Amino acid sequence: MKVLVTAKRVTDPDMKIKVKADGSGIELSGMSYKINPFDEIAIEEAIRIKEQSGGEVIVASIGGDEAQTEIRTGLAMGADRGILVKTDGDVDSDAVARVLVKLVEKERPDLVIMGKQAVDLDDNQVPQLLAGYLGWGQACFASKLQINGNTATVAREVDGGIETLEIDLPGIISADLRLNEPRYPTLPGIMKAKKKPLDTIHPADLDVDITPKVVVKGFSNPPERKGGRIVADVPELLKALKDEAGAF
Amino acid sequence: MDFNLGEDITAIRNMARKFAQNEIAPRIAEDEKNHAFQEDIIKKMGQLGFFGCPIPETYGGSDLGFLAHAVVTEEISKVSGSARAGFNMQTMGTAREIYQYGTEQQRNKYVSKLVSTEYLGCICITEPNAGSDTGSMKTKAIKEGNKYILNGGKNWITYAQVADVGVVYAYTNPSHKYKGLSAFIVDMHSDGISSGPTAEKMGWCACPTGEVFFDDVEVPAENLLGGVEGQGFTFLMGSLDNTRLSAAAGAVGVAQGLIDQAVAYANERRQFGNPIGKFQMVQEELARMIVETEAARLMTYRCATQKDEGQLHNTLETSMAKYYACDVASRVADGALRILGAYGYSTEYPVERLFREAKLYQILEGSANIMKMVIATDALGYRKANKD
C-alpha cells in the first residue's frame, strides 16, 4: 500500500511564545521548531501499515528549506522518500489542501494520513478540505485504524463514546493523539535518512496559486488575568457575581 | 577547526534529548529513591543505537564516531547520571575496548551484543587497595592448560550484580610489575563468581555498583583479550582514554542540566518585587556557570574530534577535558544550589540530586589529582602523556 503522510514544521509547543510588539505575528527569533506531533503520529501509523503489509511511505512538507528537517525525521522513523514543496511566507489551509491535491494526483497513494491539526495555528482544516477537493472519503480524528483490503475502519473518540466509521480507499484519515505512540528513530535510522531521496518542487511546478485567501490581520495577547479575592459569605459572592462579573 | 556539529549529530542530539526528557526524566527521582536499576531504559537505549557511535557497522555500531558519542552522553547525563553510566559499561570500557584490542573472534562474539545490550557489561579494574594505584591490583589469572584460573576481588564495579560480560584485569605474571598485567573477557555467570552491592552511595542509585569475587574461576584461554599476555596495562590506559572522554561528556551534561534548572528558577522566583534573575549577583553566578560549562564542552568536543581523526591515544587532551569538565560540574552544582536556595536543598527539585551526581565525576575514571599529575608530568618533561 502506498501511503502519503504530511510533516509540518511547527514552533515548539513547549516554548513560551510572545506576540510581536506591532501585533503582526509571533516573535520567531530564538524559537525552536519540531515536527507537528499529530503528523508524527500519522507517520508512525503509515510505517506500521508498511511493516505489516509492505508498500511505500512518502512524507510531504510544505514550507521553507528548513522543513527538510521534519521530512528527515519521518525518513529516520522509516518512511521511504520525501517531497518538499518549497514556499516562502504564510500558506493558508486552503492552499495547503490544493497543493496536496496535486501531490495526490501525481503520486496516486492508496491512503493519505495526516495530523488532525497542526499545533501552531490549530486550524484543523486541511484533511477535510483535501477530502472535499478529491471527492474521497474522510475519517478524521482517528484513534484506531484497521485496513481491510479496499476499506479502512476507523474508530474516533467522540463525546460520550467511540464512533466507528468505514471508508473506501483511497481515502483521507486524520490522526488523533491516541492513534499510536510514535517510535524514536534509531541512531542508524537517522544516518540512513540522509541518503533517502528527498525531492524539492515549487507550487508553480504543480500549477497551484498559493496566494492566501485568508489573511491574518493581527495578533494580540489575551487580557491579563486579575487576581481573585476571598469573599466573606454566599450573599457577598452572589452580589459580586451579579454586579461585578455580570453573571446574571 | 569546525565548530559546527553538522546535520547528523544535531539530529541525534535532538533525538537523545527527547528520549531523556520523555523516558528518563519522569521516573528518575523515584527510581533513584528506590535504588531501582533502570534496566528497561538501558535496553531501550541499546536498541535505539545509543551505544554504537564509536563502533563500525560490521560490529553492530553506527560508526558515527566519538563526537556523536560525547554529544549523546551529554544529553542523557543532563537528566540522569545512572543512565549515563551505560555509555562506559556498554561501549567505551567493553565493546570499544574489545573492538580496539580484541582478536577478530572476540570482536565477532561480543561487540555487537554489548552495543545492542543483549549482554550487559562491566569493567573490573578497581580493588579495595587498588584505586588510583591500578598497578597494585592483587587479582591473578594463572594459566593451566588451555584455561586461566582467576582469583581475587574487585570493588566499586558498576553493573557488578547485573553484568553478563566483564572486562577483567588480572596479573598473569605477578612477579613482573605492569608488564605482568593482562585483560580477560569473562562470562560473569561463570562458576566461582559472586557479587554484592557496595556500601550505599551518595548518588547514582538507579545504577548498581558492587563488589565481585573470583574464586577459582575458569576462563578459557581464548578469552585473553587480544590473545597476548602482558598487554593489560596498555589496554587499560587506552581504554581509560575513552572512558574518560565519556566521563567528561557526562560532566558537561550534568552541568548543563543544572544550568537549565537554575535559569528556569531565576526567571520564576520573585523576591523584592522582581524575578531573582534581575539581580546582578544571580547573573554573575549564572554567567560563570555558563562560561565554564561551555569551555568544558569545547575541550570535550576537541578531545572527541581528535579521536575521530585517528588520534586515539590523546591522553593529554583527554586528561585536561576530564579534569576540567568534572571540576566545573561540581562548581556549577554549587552555583545552582545557591540560586535555588532552600528549594535547591529540597528533594522537590532535581537540583539536589544532580548536585550529588556531579560530585562523582571528580572521582570516577581517574581522580582529578591523577588527571593533574598526567598533565603536569607531561609539561615538566617527566613523562610524555600522548603515545601517538
XYZ file of C-alpha atoms in Angstrom:
636
model
C 0.000 0.000 0.000
C 1.257 3.437 -0.891
C 0.680 5.966 1.872
C 1.211 9.716 1.701
C 1.801 11.438 5.023
C 2.485 15.044 5.986
C 5.131 16.583 8.242
C 4.521 20.217 9.099
C 7.278 22.226 10.740
C 5.756 23.967 13.759
C 7.041 26.149 16.554
C 7.955 24.049 19.572
C 4.731 23.809 21.593
C 6.763 23.572 24.811
C 8.264 27.026 24.314
C 6.668 30.196 25.581
C 5.540 32.307 22.672
C 5.442 36.094 22.508
C 3.349 38.304 20.268
C 5.430 40.826 18.295
C 5.196 44.378 19.602
C 3.347 45.539 16.444
C 0.918 42.603 16.641
C 1.861 41.367 13.158
C 2.696 37.879 14.318
C 4.604 35.723 16.761
C 8.158 36.610 17.736
C 10.162 33.959 15.882
C 13.724 34.838 16.842
C 15.193 32.225 19.176
C 12.240 29.935 18.547
C 12.885 26.229 18.146
C 10.876 24.055 15.798
C 9.763 20.488 15.594
C 7.531 18.225 13.601
C 3.825 18.677 14.307
C 3.187 15.948 16.938
C -0.048 14.833 15.216
C 1.852 14.403 11.946
C 4.396 12.287 13.797
C 1.530 10.011 14.839
C 0.354 9.873 11.206
C 3.843 8.870 10.046
C 4.056 6.169 12.716
C 0.738 4.727 11.577
C 1.843 4.694 7.946
C 5.090 2.931 8.829
C 3.164 0.308 10.814
C 0.959 -0.335 7.770
C 4.074 -0.725 5.630
C 5.674 -3.067 8.163
C 2.559 -5.242 8.169
C 1.702 -5.374 4.510
C 4.515 -3.740 2.573
C 4.333 -0.744 0.268
C 5.778 2.716 0.413
C 5.536 5.716 2.734
C 6.052 9.201 1.269
C 6.482 12.198 3.582
C 5.485 15.610 2.256
C 6.007 19.012 3.795
C 5.160 22.498 2.599
C 7.462 25.266 3.754
C 10.971 26.683 3.556
C 14.198 24.699 3.158
C 14.261 24.219 6.931
C 11.236 21.910 6.649
C 13.599 19.284 5.244
C 14.496 18.580 8.877
C 10.923 17.477 9.601
C 10.851 15.345 6.449
C 14.126 13.728 7.535
C 12.543 12.975 10.903
C 9.886 10.960 9.075
C 12.517 9.261 6.920
C 14.557 8.408 10.034
C 11.479 6.786 11.554
C 11.213 4.553 8.487
C 9.450 6.391 5.645
C 10.910 5.806 2.179
C 11.142 9.174 0.487
C 10.255 12.814 0.918
C 8.819 15.707 -1.039
C 9.325 19.315 -0.051
C 7.005 21.807 -1.690
C 9.038 24.930 -1.218
C 7.252 28.106 -0.251
C 8.154 31.434 1.306
C 5.893 33.090 3.827
C 2.498 32.041 5.089
C 0.400 29.452 3.296
C -3.212 29.114 4.346
C -5.044 25.820 4.853
C -6.829 26.018 1.521
C -3.567 26.463 -0.403
C -2.031 23.541 1.504
C -5.003 21.380 0.561
C -4.770 22.384 -3.114
C -1.029 21.614 -3.166
C -1.749 18.216 -1.638
C -4.429 17.547 -4.263
C -1.721 17.877 -6.914
C 0.673 15.651 -4.984
C -2.045 13.025 -4.670
C -2.745 13.204 -8.413
C 0.969 12.789 -9.071
C 1.733 10.036 -6.569
C -1.606 8.179 -6.603
C -1.424 6.946 -2.970
C -3.934 4.421 -1.626
C -4.225 6.386 1.554
C -3.374 9.825 2.942
C -2.770 10.076 6.683
C -2.122 13.430 8.299
C -2.262 15.014 11.717
C -5.749 16.146 12.690
C -4.372 19.656 13.062
C -1.062 21.460 13.388
C -0.317 22.575 16.915
C 0.827 26.051 15.862
C -2.406 27.542 14.496
C -4.785 24.671 15.381
C -6.823 25.251 12.212
C -7.935 21.632 11.712
C -8.994 22.179 8.099
C -6.604 20.540 5.637
C -7.707 16.869 5.836
C -11.334 17.873 5.359
C -10.561 20.317 2.519
C -8.378 17.726 0.807
C -11.109 15.082 1.000
C -13.576 17.624 -0.365
C -11.393 18.611 -3.329
C -10.582 14.999 -4.183
C -14.096 13.719 -3.579
C -12.625 10.978 -1.341
C -13.990 9.578 1.886
C -12.620 11.044 5.088
C -12.304 9.777 8.642
C -10.958 12.470 10.915
C -9.624 12.250 14.490
C -8.768 8.558 14.148
C -7.857 6.838 17.397
C -7.709 3.390 15.812
C -7.188 2.327 12.222
C -7.601 -1.021 10.543
C -7.102 -1.651 6.849
C -9.150 -4.449 5.241
C -8.477 -4.700 1.535
C -10.022 -1.632 -0.056
C -11.640 -0.248 3.055
C -10.400 1.343 6.244
C -12.171 1.009 9.578
C -11.565 3.969 11.825
C -12.504 4.473 15.451
C -12.956 8.090 16.560
C -13.324 9.357 20.065
C -16.498 11.434 20.193
C -18.357 12.904 23.140
C -19.614 10.040 25.250
C -18.047 7.158 23.347
C -16.372 5.737 20.285
C -17.744 6.148 16.782
C -16.638 3.588 14.185
C -16.508 4.593 10.530
C -15.699 2.644 7.432
C -14.371 4.445 4.360
C -13.432 3.240 0.907
C -9.849 3.591 -0.204
C -8.285 5.711 -1.446
C -9.295 7.958 1.415
C -8.144 10.568 3.904
C -7.505 9.876 7.570
C -6.508 12.424 10.187
C -4.687 11.191 13.278
C -5.734 11.917 16.841
C -3.495 11.742 19.888
C -4.256 8.171 20.897
C -3.851 6.513 17.491
C -0.398 5.301 18.491
C 2.773 6.258 20.271
C 5.383 7.268 17.698
C 8.704 5.428 17.827
C 12.040 7.099 18.356
C 14.168 6.938 15.234
C 17.242 4.781 15.859
C 20.676 6.375 15.502
C 21.445 4.291 12.384
C 17.954 5.263 11.134
C 18.880 8.948 11.431
C 22.039 8.258 9.411
C 20.199 6.338 6.714
C 17.561 9.067 6.407
C 20.145 11.359 4.891
C 20.626 9.013 1.962
C 16.917 8.580 1.212
C 15.540 10.572 -1.725
C 14.037 13.985 -0.975
C 12.694 15.957 -3.929
C 12.120 19.680 -3.816
C 9.401 21.165 -6.009
C 7.616 24.522 -6.166
C 3.890 25.291 -6.106
C 4.280 26.699 -9.632
C 5.523 23.278 -10.846
C 2.215 21.911 -9.600
C 0.299 24.794 -11.131
C -1.093 25.910 -7.768
C -1.569 29.544 -6.830
C -0.826 29.760 -3.125
C -1.796 33.399 -2.644
C -3.577 33.253 0.713
C -7.339 33.565 0.747
C -7.240 34.058 4.475
C -5.008 36.824 5.781
C -4.201 37.207 9.457
C -4.832 40.817 10.343
C -3.259 40.851 13.766
C -2.265 39.040 16.927
C -2.876 40.203 20.459
C -2.323 38.817 23.907
C -5.345 37.710 25.920
C -6.176 40.227 28.664
C -4.083 39.720 31.755
C -5.895 37.831 34.476
C -6.713 39.763 37.579
C -6.148 38.107 40.938
C -9.123 36.610 42.745
C -10.371 37.576 46.150
C -11.896 35.738 49.039
C -15.448 36.748 49.865
C -16.935 36.538 53.345
C -20.127 34.636 52.579
C -22.545 33.419 49.920
C -24.633 36.623 49.748
C -21.453 38.624 49.046
C -20.458 36.069 46.393
C -23.853 36.340 44.695
C -23.683 40.117 44.790
C -20.199 40.132 43.252
C -21.249 37.668 40.542
C -24.224 39.858 39.720
C -22.736 43.333 39.965
C -19.068 42.849 39.061
C -18.978 39.787 36.809
C -22.411 40.373 35.264
C -23.033 36.635 35.505
C -26.825 37.058 35.760
C 38.612 23.907 13.093
C 34.926 23.265 12.652
C 32.617 24.279 15.485
C 29.536 23.085 13.671
C 28.170 19.763 14.897
C 26.664 19.025 11.496
C 23.266 17.744 10.479
C 23.674 14.125 11.644
C 24.939 14.831 15.122
C 22.389 17.616 15.605
C 19.574 15.243 14.660
C 20.946 12.608 17.016
C 21.314 15.127 19.822
C 17.682 16.192 19.415
C 16.537 12.602 19.482
C 18.618 11.840 22.614
C 17.252 14.963 24.298
C 13.695 13.932 23.573
C 14.372 10.397 24.807
C 15.911 11.686 28.048
C 13.025 14.091 28.653
C 10.227 11.672 27.836
C 11.552 8.329 29.016
C 14.039 9.006 31.826
C 13.090 12.324 33.442
C 9.545 11.403 34.542
C 10.701 8.470 36.710
C 14.309 9.119 37.608
C 13.650 10.677 41.035
C 11.535 7.709 42.086
C 13.965 5.105 40.709
C 16.902 6.796 42.430
C 14.988 6.827 45.697
C 14.157 3.139 45.392
C 17.611 2.163 44.110
C 15.832 0.580 41.135
C 18.132 -0.291 38.236
C 16.585 1.116 35.052
C 17.364 -1.974 33.016
C 14.473 -1.340 30.607
C 15.821 2.162 29.859
C 19.338 0.864 29.227
C 17.988 -1.891 26.946
C 15.858 0.602 25.047
C 18.899 2.840 24.626
C 20.778 -0.145 23.252
C 18.046 -0.969 20.754
C 17.959 2.638 19.569
C 21.700 2.604 18.918
C 22.849 4.907 21.744
C 25.836 2.679 22.486
C 27.116 2.130 18.971
C 28.545 5.507 17.914
C 32.280 4.734 18.047
C 31.802 1.181 16.709
C 31.841 0.213 12.994
C 28.654 -1.074 11.387
C 30.202 -4.535 10.898
C 30.164 -4.967 14.673
C 26.683 -3.606 15.263
C 27.566 0.059 15.659
C 26.767 3.094 13.553
C 30.300 4.433 13.036
C 29.025 7.901 13.919
C 32.162 8.426 15.960
C 33.424 9.744 19.275
C 31.955 13.246 18.925
C 28.490 11.771 18.397
C 29.079 9.547 21.424
C 30.044 12.581 23.533
C 27.017 14.601 22.425
C 24.566 11.789 23.131
C 26.213 11.091 26.507
C 25.836 14.755 27.418
C 22.114 14.745 26.667
C 21.439 11.677 28.807
C 23.607 12.976 31.639
C 21.630 16.224 31.793
C 18.821 14.123 33.196
C 20.489 11.131 34.853
C 23.969 10.012 35.837
C 22.721 6.483 36.387
C 21.647 6.181 32.752
C 24.890 7.867 31.654
C 26.881 5.010 33.207
C 25.655 2.760 30.395
C 27.910 4.567 27.927
C 31.011 3.190 29.616
C 29.580 -0.190 30.589
C 28.212 -0.970 27.118
C 30.564 0.980 24.891
C 33.820 2.543 25.967
C 35.030 0.121 28.655
C 33.740 -3.048 26.986
C 32.567 -3.047 23.340
C 35.014 -0.361 22.219
C 37.875 -1.909 24.172
C 37.209 -5.356 22.707
C 36.908 -3.799 19.243
C 40.127 -1.839 19.738
C 42.273 -4.578 21.253
C 40.466 -7.902 20.811
C 41.029 -10.687 18.322
C 38.665 -10.968 15.355
C 36.920 -13.868 17.068
C 36.449 -11.811 20.253
C 35.118 -8.852 18.282
C 32.601 -11.017 16.487
C 31.471 -12.753 19.633
C 30.990 -9.779 21.971
C 30.971 -6.319 20.407
C 27.541 -6.237 18.756
C 25.886 -7.960 21.725
C 27.249 -5.328 24.107
C 26.239 -2.481 21.795
C 22.691 -3.831 21.494
C 22.584 -4.547 25.291
C 21.814 -8.212 24.691
C 24.762 -8.521 27.088
C 25.189 -6.044 29.930
C 28.836 -5.274 30.525
C 31.100 -4.305 33.387
C 34.717 -3.250 33.778
C 36.689 -4.820 36.616
C 39.729 -2.710 37.445
C 39.390 -1.257 40.950
C 40.143 -3.320 44.050
C 39.855 -2.392 47.718
C 43.557 -1.466 47.749
C 43.976 -0.576 44.092
C 42.223 2.693 43.285
C 44.357 5.355 41.627
C 47.303 2.972 42.023
C 45.974 0.465 39.481
C 49.299 -1.362 39.365
C 48.767 -2.668 42.892
C 45.924 -4.978 41.855
C 46.059 -8.377 43.527
C 43.742 -10.333 41.219
C 45.614 -13.135 39.443
C 44.958 -15.311 36.428
C 47.290 -18.282 36.268
C 47.384 -20.383 33.131
C 46.594 -24.059 33.386
C 46.474 -25.828 30.055
C 44.022 -24.070 27.761
C 42.425 -22.014 30.506
C 43.245 -19.441 33.146
C 42.274 -19.724 36.810
C 41.105 -16.359 38.085
C 41.277 -15.437 41.784
C 40.780 -12.115 43.543
C 38.284 -9.428 44.438
C 37.156 -6.197 42.782
C 35.235 -3.293 44.261
C 33.272 -0.249 43.045
C 32.299 -2.151 39.922
C 29.407 -0.542 38.054
C 26.849 -3.185 36.951
C 28.658 -5.830 39.072
C 25.408 -7.529 40.035
C 23.721 -7.388 36.627
C 26.517 -7.797 34.075
C 26.693 -10.724 31.669
C 30.199 -9.990 30.444
C 33.117 -8.313 32.179
C 36.453 -6.986 31.036
C 38.603 -8.107 33.962
C 42.191 -7.070 34.655
C 44.421 -9.579 36.427
C 48.096 -10.425 36.726
C 49.122 -13.400 34.623
C 52.647 -12.937 35.849
C 52.535 -11.321 39.292
C 56.327 -11.052 39.569
C 56.532 -8.632 36.623
C 55.009 -5.305 37.618
C 52.976 -3.593 34.901
C 54.232 -5.987 32.255
C 52.599 -8.920 34.023
C 49.064 -7.488 33.767
C 46.571 -8.974 31.292
C 42.920 -8.377 30.420
C 40.204 -11.012 30.054
C 36.684 -11.166 28.713
C 34.845 -13.020 31.442
C 31.407 -14.624 31.405
C 30.041 -13.116 34.622
C 27.707 -16.087 35.121
C 30.676 -18.479 35.464
C 31.042 -20.752 38.476
C 33.079 -19.152 41.236
C 31.901 -15.578 40.647
C 29.912 -13.899 43.399
C 28.840 -10.312 43.729
C 27.008 -7.996 46.083
C 26.278 -4.315 46.450
C 28.961 -1.882 47.562
C 28.258 0.371 50.526
C 25.321 2.729 49.920
C 26.265 5.634 47.657
C 25.644 9.376 47.738
C 24.028 9.307 44.292
C 23.712 7.359 41.034
C 21.444 4.969 42.901
C 19.457 3.772 39.868
C 22.666 2.131 38.693
C 24.040 -0.799 40.663
C 27.602 -0.689 41.986
C 29.087 -3.727 43.644
C 31.964 -5.909 44.615
C 32.896 -9.042 42.697
C 34.794 -12.049 43.941
C 36.544 -14.521 41.678
C 37.134 -17.845 43.372
C 38.986 -20.332 41.116
C 37.031 -19.087 38.100
C 37.946 -20.906 34.896
C 38.382 -18.578 31.932
C 39.069 -20.155 28.516
C 42.445 -19.084 27.101
C 40.662 -17.748 24.015
C 39.161 -15.066 26.276
C 42.544 -13.468 26.950
C 41.941 -10.029 25.399
C 43.966 -9.659 22.223
C 45.335 -13.168 22.707
C 48.556 -11.857 24.263
C 49.631 -11.855 27.894
C 51.189 -8.804 29.476
C 49.251 -6.231 27.435
C 46.788 -5.431 30.221
C 48.311 -2.140 31.236
C 48.479 -0.864 27.651
C 44.856 -1.859 27.077
C 43.803 -0.315 30.379
C 45.421 3.038 29.616
C 43.978 3.017 26.100
C 40.534 2.183 27.381
C 40.706 4.861 30.083
C 41.407 7.408 27.344
C 37.962 6.516 26.011
C 36.050 6.109 29.267
C 37.431 9.463 30.443
C 36.057 11.173 27.355
C 32.677 9.759 28.242
C 33.071 10.954 31.840
C 33.949 14.468 30.636
C 30.864 14.487 28.399
C 28.768 13.284 31.343
C 30.136 16.103 33.497
C 29.281 18.682 30.826
C 25.796 17.179 30.679
C 25.104 17.364 34.398
C 26.461 20.935 34.459
C 24.109 21.895 31.631
C 21.201 20.177 33.381
C 21.928 22.249 36.492
C 22.188 25.467 34.471
C 18.825 24.778 32.816
C 17.247 24.293 36.237
C 18.874 27.417 37.672
C 17.850 29.593 34.705
C 14.239 28.451 34.856
C 14.121 29.073 38.591
C 15.776 32.503 38.340
C 13.107 33.543 35.843
C 10.236 32.390 38.029
C 11.263 33.002 41.613
C 10.377 36.524 42.738
C 11.942 38.364 45.659
C 11.924 42.073 46.480
C 9.331 42.541 43.719
C 11.451 41.105 40.888
C 12.406 37.755 39.411
C 15.719 36.913 41.092
C 17.328 36.756 37.605
C 17.167 40.576 37.648
C 19.733 40.689 40.452
C 23.335 41.141 39.413
C 24.746 38.618 41.843
C 22.486 35.923 40.405
C 23.511 36.998 36.899
C 27.179 36.783 37.861
C 26.705 33.280 39.214
C 24.842 32.143 36.096
C 27.340 33.726 33.711
C 30.228 31.939 35.403
C 28.363 28.613 35.316
C 27.534 29.018 31.621
C 31.012 30.098 30.503
C 32.816 27.370 32.425
C 30.450 24.722 31.087
C 30.909 25.951 27.520
C 34.688 25.864 27.920
C 34.471 22.315 29.299
C 32.216 21.331 26.402
C 34.677 22.657 23.832
C 37.578 20.792 25.469
C 35.498 17.622 25.471
C 34.486 18.026 21.834
C 38.080 18.690 20.804
C 39.177 15.534 22.550
C 36.428 13.556 20.767
C 37.248 15.124 17.408
C 40.914 14.181 17.764
C 39.862 10.573 18.285
C 37.588 10.764 15.241
C 40.578 11.991 13.282
C 42.563 8.933 14.320
C 44.465 10.194 17.344
C 43.079 7.628 19.759
C 45.691 7.938 22.489
C 45.299 11.663 23.166
C 45.857 11.183 26.878
C 46.896 14.788 27.468
C 43.777 16.330 25.944
C 41.566 13.643 27.490
C 43.048 14.300 30.928
C 42.563 18.043 30.547
C 38.968 17.675 29.420
C 38.170 15.131 32.122
C 39.803 17.159 34.882
C 38.286 20.475 33.872
C 34.767 19.281 32.991
C 34.470 17.253 36.192
C 35.627 20.152 38.343
C 33.267 22.505 36.527
C 30.342 20.156 37.163
C 30.940 20.442 40.891
C 31.285 24.221 40.809
C 28.168 24.578 38.682
C 26.294 22.330 41.125
C 27.364 24.630 43.931
C 26.184 27.692 41.998
C 22.843 26.132 41.113
C 22.231 25.314 44.743
C 22.996 28.901 45.722
C 20.489 30.193 43.153
C 17.733 27.834 44.232
C 18.440 28.315 47.926
C 16.230 26.196 50.152
C 14.366 24.780 47.146
C 17.689 23.549 45.768
C 18.302 21.747 49.036
C 14.875 20.130 48.897
C 14.144 16.899 47.015
C 11.206 18.715 45.367
C 13.576 19.978 42.639
C 16.102 17.830 40.726
C 18.966 20.147 41.673
C 19.908 18.334 44.883
C 20.042 15.013 43.007
C 22.129 16.482 40.185
C 24.363 18.102 42.830
C 25.068 14.653 44.286
C 25.603 13.214 40.808
C 28.068 15.958 39.886
C 30.350 15.092 42.786
C 31.139 11.632 41.424
C 32.746 12.991 38.263
C 35.760 14.223 40.237
C 36.352 10.651 41.395
C 35.371 8.149 38.673
C 37.559 7.061 35.743
C 40.678 8.619 37.274
C 40.506 11.209 40.015
C 41.135 14.909 39.487
C 44.574 14.524 41.092
C 45.597 11.741 38.722
C 44.497 13.878 35.762
C 46.530 16.816 37.057
C 49.522 14.519 37.544
C 49.319 13.383 33.902
C 49.090 16.988 32.689
C 51.894 18.350 34.869
C 54.353 15.471 34.376
C 53.897 15.882 30.629
C 54.654 19.634 30.831
C 57.655 19.059 33.094
C 59.074 16.551 30.660
C 58.977 13.660 33.138
C 56.589 11.522 31.140
C 55.030 12.123 27.753
C 51.243 11.791 28.000
C 50.379 11.105 24.345
C 51.590 7.890 22.809
C 50.844 8.641 19.148
